[in-house]
Tab-separated table of C-alpha atoms and ligand atoms in Angstrom:
chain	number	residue	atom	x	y	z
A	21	UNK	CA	17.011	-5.570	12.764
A	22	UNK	CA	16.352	-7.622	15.692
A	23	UNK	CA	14.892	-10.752	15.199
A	24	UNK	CA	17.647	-13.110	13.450
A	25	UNK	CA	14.961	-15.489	11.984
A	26	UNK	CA	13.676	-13.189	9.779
A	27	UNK	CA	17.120	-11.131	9.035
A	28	UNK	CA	18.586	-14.610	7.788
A	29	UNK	CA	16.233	-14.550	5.128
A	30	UNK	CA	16.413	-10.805	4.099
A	31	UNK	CA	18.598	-10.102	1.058
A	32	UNK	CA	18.089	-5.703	1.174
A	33	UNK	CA	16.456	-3.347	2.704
A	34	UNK	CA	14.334	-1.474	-0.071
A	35	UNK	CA	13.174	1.253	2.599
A	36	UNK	CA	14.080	2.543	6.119
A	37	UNK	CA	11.694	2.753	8.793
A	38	UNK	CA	12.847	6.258	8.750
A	39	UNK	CA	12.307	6.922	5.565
A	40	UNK	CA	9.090	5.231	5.292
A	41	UNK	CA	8.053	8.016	8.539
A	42	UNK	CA	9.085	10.587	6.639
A	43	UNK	CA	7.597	9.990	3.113
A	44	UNK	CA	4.403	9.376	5.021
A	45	UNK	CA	4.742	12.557	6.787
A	46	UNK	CA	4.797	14.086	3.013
A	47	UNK	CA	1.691	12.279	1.694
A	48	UNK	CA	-0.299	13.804	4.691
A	49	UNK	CA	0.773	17.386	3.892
A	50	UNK	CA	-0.662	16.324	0.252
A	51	UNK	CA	-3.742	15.001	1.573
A	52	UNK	CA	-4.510	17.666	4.153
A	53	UNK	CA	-3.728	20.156	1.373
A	54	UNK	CA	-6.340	18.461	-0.708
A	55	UNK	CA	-9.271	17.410	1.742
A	56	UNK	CA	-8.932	20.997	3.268
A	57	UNK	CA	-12.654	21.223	5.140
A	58	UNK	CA	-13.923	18.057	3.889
A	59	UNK	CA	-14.153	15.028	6.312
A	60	UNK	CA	-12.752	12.282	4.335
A	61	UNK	CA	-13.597	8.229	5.119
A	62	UNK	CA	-9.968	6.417	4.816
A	63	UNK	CA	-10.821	2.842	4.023
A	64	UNK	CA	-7.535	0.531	4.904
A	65	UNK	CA	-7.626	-2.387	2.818
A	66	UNK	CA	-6.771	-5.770	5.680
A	67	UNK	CA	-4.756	-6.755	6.024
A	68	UNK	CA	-1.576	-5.042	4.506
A	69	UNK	CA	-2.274	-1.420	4.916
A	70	UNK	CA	-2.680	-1.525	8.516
A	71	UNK	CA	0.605	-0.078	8.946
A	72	UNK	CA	0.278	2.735	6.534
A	73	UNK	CA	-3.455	3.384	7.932
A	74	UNK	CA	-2.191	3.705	11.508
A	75	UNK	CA	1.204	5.911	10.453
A	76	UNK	CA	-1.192	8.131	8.021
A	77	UNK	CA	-4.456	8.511	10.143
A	78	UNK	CA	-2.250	10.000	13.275
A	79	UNK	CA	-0.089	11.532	10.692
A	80	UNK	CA	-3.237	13.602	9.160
A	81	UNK	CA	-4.126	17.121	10.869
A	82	UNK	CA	-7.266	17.207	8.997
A	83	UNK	CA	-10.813	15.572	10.772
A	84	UNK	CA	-11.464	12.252	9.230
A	85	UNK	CA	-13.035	8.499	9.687
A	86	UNK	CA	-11.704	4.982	9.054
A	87	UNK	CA	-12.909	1.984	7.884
A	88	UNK	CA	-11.951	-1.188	6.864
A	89	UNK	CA	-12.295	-3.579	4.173
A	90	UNK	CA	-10.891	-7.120	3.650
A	91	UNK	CA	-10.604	-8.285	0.041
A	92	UNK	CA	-7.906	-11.016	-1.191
A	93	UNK	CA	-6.879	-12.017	-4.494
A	94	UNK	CA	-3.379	-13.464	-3.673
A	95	UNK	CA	-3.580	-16.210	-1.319
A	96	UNK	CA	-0.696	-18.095	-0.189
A	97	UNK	CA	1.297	-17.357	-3.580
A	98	UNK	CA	3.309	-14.292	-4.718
A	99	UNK	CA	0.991	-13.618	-8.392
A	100	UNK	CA	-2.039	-12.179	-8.120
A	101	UNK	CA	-5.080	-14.704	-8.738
A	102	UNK	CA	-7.121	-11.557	-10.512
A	103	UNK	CA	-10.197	-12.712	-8.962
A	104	UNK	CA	-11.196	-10.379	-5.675
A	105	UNK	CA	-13.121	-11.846	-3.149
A	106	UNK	CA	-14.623	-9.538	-0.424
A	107	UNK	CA	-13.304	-11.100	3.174
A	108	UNK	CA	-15.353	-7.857	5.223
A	109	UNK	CA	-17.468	-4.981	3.859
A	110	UNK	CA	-17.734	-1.470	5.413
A	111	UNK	CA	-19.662	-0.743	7.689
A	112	UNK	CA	-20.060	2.933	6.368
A	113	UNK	CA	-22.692	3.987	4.042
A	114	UNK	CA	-20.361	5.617	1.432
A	115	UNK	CA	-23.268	7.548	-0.157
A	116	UNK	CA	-21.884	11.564	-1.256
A	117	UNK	CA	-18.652	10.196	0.809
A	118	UNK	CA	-15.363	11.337	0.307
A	119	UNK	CA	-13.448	8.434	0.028
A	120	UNK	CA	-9.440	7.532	-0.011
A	121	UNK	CA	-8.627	4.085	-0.477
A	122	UNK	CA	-5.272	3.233	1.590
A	123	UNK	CA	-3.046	0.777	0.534
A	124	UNK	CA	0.318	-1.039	1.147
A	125	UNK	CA	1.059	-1.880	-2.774
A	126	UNK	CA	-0.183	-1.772	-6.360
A	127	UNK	CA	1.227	-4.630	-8.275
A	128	UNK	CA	-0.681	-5.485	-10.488
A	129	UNK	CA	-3.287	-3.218	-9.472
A	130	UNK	CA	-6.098	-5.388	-10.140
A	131	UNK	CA	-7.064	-5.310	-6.321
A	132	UNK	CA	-7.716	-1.592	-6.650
A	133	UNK	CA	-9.208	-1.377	-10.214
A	134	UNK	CA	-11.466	-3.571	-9.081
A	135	UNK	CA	-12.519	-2.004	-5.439
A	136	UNK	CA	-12.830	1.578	-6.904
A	137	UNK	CA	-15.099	0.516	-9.441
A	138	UNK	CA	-17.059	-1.453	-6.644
A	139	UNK	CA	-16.223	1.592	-4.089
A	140	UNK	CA	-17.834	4.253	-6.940
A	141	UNK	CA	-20.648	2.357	-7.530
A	142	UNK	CA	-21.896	2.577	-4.050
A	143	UNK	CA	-22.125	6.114	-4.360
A	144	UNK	CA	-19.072	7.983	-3.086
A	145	UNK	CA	-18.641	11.677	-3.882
A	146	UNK	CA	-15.179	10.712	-4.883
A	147	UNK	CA	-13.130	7.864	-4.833
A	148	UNK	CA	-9.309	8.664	-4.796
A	149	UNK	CA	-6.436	6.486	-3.641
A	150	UNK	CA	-3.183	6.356	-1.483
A	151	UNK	CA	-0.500	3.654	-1.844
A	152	UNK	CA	2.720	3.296	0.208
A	153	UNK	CA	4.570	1.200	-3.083
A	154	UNK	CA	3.404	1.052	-6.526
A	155	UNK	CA	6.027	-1.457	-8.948
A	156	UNK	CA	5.605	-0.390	-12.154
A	157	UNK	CA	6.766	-3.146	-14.093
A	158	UNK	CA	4.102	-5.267	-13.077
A	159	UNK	CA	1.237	-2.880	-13.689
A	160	UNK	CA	-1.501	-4.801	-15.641
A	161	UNK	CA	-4.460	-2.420	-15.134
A	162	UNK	CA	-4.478	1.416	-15.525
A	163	UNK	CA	-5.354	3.038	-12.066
A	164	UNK	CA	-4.901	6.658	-11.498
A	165	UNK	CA	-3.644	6.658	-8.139
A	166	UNK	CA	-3.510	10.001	-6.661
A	167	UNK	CA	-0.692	9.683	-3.703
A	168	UNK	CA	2.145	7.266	-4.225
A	169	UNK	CA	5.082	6.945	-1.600
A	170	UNK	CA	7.260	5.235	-3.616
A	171	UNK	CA	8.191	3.072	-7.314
A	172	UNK	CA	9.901	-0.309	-6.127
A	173	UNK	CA	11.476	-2.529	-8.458
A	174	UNK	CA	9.964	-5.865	-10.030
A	175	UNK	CA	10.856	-8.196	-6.721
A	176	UNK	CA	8.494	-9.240	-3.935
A	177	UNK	CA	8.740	-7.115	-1.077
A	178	UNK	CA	7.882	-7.698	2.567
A	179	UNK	CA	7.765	-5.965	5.879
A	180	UNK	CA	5.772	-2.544	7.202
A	181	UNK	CA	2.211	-4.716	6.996
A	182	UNK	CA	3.619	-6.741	3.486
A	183	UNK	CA	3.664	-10.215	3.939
A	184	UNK	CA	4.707	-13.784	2.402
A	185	UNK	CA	2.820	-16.233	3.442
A	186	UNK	CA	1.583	-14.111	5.961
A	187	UNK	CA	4.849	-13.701	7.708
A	188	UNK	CA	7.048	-10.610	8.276
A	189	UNK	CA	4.190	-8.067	8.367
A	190	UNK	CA	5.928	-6.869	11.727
A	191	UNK	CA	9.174	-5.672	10.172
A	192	UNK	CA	9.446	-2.285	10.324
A	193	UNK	CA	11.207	-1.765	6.924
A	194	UNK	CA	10.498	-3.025	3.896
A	195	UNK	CA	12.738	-5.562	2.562
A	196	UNK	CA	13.413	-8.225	-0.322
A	197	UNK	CA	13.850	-11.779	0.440
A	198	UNK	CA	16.739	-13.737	-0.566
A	199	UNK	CA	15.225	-16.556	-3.123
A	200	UNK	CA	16.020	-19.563	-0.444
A	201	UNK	CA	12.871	-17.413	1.541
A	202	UNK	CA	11.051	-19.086	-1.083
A	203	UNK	CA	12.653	-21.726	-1.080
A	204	UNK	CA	14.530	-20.975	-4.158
A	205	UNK	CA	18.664	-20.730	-4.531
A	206	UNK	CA	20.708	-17.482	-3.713
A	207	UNK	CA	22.841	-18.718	-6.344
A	208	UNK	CA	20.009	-16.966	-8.577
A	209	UNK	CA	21.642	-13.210	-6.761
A	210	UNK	CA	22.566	-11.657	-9.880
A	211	UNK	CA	23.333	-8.428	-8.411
A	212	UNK	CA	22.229	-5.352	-6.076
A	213	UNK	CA	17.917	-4.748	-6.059
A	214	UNK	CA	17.204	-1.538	-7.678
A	215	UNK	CA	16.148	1.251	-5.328
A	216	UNK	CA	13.090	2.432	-4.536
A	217	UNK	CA	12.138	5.944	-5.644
A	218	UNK	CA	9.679	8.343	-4.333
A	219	UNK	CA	6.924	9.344	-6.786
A	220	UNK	CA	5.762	13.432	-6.449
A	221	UNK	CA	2.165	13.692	-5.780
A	222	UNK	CA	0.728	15.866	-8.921
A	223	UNK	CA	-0.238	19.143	-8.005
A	224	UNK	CA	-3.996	20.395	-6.180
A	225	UNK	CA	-6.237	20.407	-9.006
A	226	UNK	CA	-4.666	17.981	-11.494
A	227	UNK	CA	-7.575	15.381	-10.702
A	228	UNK	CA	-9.530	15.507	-7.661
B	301	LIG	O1	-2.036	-4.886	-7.277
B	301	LIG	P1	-2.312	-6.309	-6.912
B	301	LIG	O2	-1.540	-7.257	-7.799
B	301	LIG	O3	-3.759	-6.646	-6.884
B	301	LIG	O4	-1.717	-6.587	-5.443
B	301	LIG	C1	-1.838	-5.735	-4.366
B	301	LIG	C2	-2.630	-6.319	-3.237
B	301	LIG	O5	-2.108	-7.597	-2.835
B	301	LIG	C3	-1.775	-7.588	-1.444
B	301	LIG	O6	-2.860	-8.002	-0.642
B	301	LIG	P2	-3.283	-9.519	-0.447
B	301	LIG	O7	-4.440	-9.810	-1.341
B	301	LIG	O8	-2.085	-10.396	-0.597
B	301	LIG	O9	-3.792	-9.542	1.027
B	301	LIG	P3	-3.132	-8.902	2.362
B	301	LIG	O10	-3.275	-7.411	2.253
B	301	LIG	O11	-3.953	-9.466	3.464
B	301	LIG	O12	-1.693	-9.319	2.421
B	301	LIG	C4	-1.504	-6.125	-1.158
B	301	LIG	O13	-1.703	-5.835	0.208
B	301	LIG	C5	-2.516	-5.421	-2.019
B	301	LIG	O14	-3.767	-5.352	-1.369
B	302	LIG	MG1	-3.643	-6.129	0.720
């Protein structure tokens, strides 16, 4: 990593810039596999899935539009408030669309529970969604989400579009923080983070 400012304050890297290429690389081969001669409308979610949008959409052999919505329910903290507020709309009419949500992270996944059910209600053909991370220990909301790059452990994660505070979106891995990043002690290191693991998209059929 380059800039020392921001390695001071990393404690691991969770995922490679490499492996975050290729694991994107794989979702696409899912997603062409599935939206084979349908013209699905990616909708990024602002602002941390621009990363993932921009890797995906020039990852994705398949012909396709983008759009993007900005919706916020965390803030400046690192728990999510629960209560979405839409920041921009689409400008797409989503009626008989085929629509796949992108986003950075499902944590406690009440940022896409909620924007499906708004997202279906506006009359979408389907409504299926793509996340880069999904941490599974802080699920509080059951959302089927159809492509998932990888499980991360129960630690807040930054870099590759996440942010803190709205800082280290520009890393190109994703990291953890050392607590004194939030302005905690590192005494509180009790040991190595867990690793992230890649999660196998289910097979064609299953439930799209
Ligand atoms: O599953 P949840 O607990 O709802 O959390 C996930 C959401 O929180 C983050 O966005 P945030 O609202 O912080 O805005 P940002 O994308 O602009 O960083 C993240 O990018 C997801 O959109
Ligand atoms: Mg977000």
């Amino acid at each position: 990593m380059r800039a020392s400012v921001i390695s001071e304050n990393v404690r691991e890297v969770l995922l490679t810039a490499e492996q975050i290429k290729d694991r994107i690389a794989e979702l696409a081969r899912d997603i062409e596999r599935d939206y084979e001669g349908r013209k699905p409308l990616l909708i990024g979610v602002l602002k941390g899935a621009v990363m993932v949008v921009s890797d995906l959409a020039r990852e994705l052999q398949i012909d396709l539009e983008m759009d993007w919505m900005a919706v916020s329910s965390y803030g400046s903290g690192t728990v999510s408030s629960g209560v979405v507020r839409i920041l921009k709309d689409l400008d797409t009419d989503l009626s008989g669309r085929d629509v796949l949500i992108v986003e950075d992270i499902i944590d406690s996944g009440l940022t896409l529970s909620w924007l499906k059910q708004n997202l279906e209600s506006r009359g979408a053909a389907s409504v299926q969604i793509c996340t880069l991370l999904r941490k599974p220990e802080r699920l509080k909301v059951d959302v089927p989400v159809r492509y998932i790059g990888f499980d991360v452990p129960n630690e807040f994660v930054v870099g590759y579009g996440l942010d803190h505070d709205e800082r280290y979106r520009n890393l190109s891995d994703v990291v953890v923080l050392k607590p004194s990043a939030f302005g905690g002690s590192d005494d509180e290191i009790s040991g190595p983070v867990e690793p992230a693991r890649k999660v196998v998209t289910p097979g064609l059929g299953d439930d799209n």
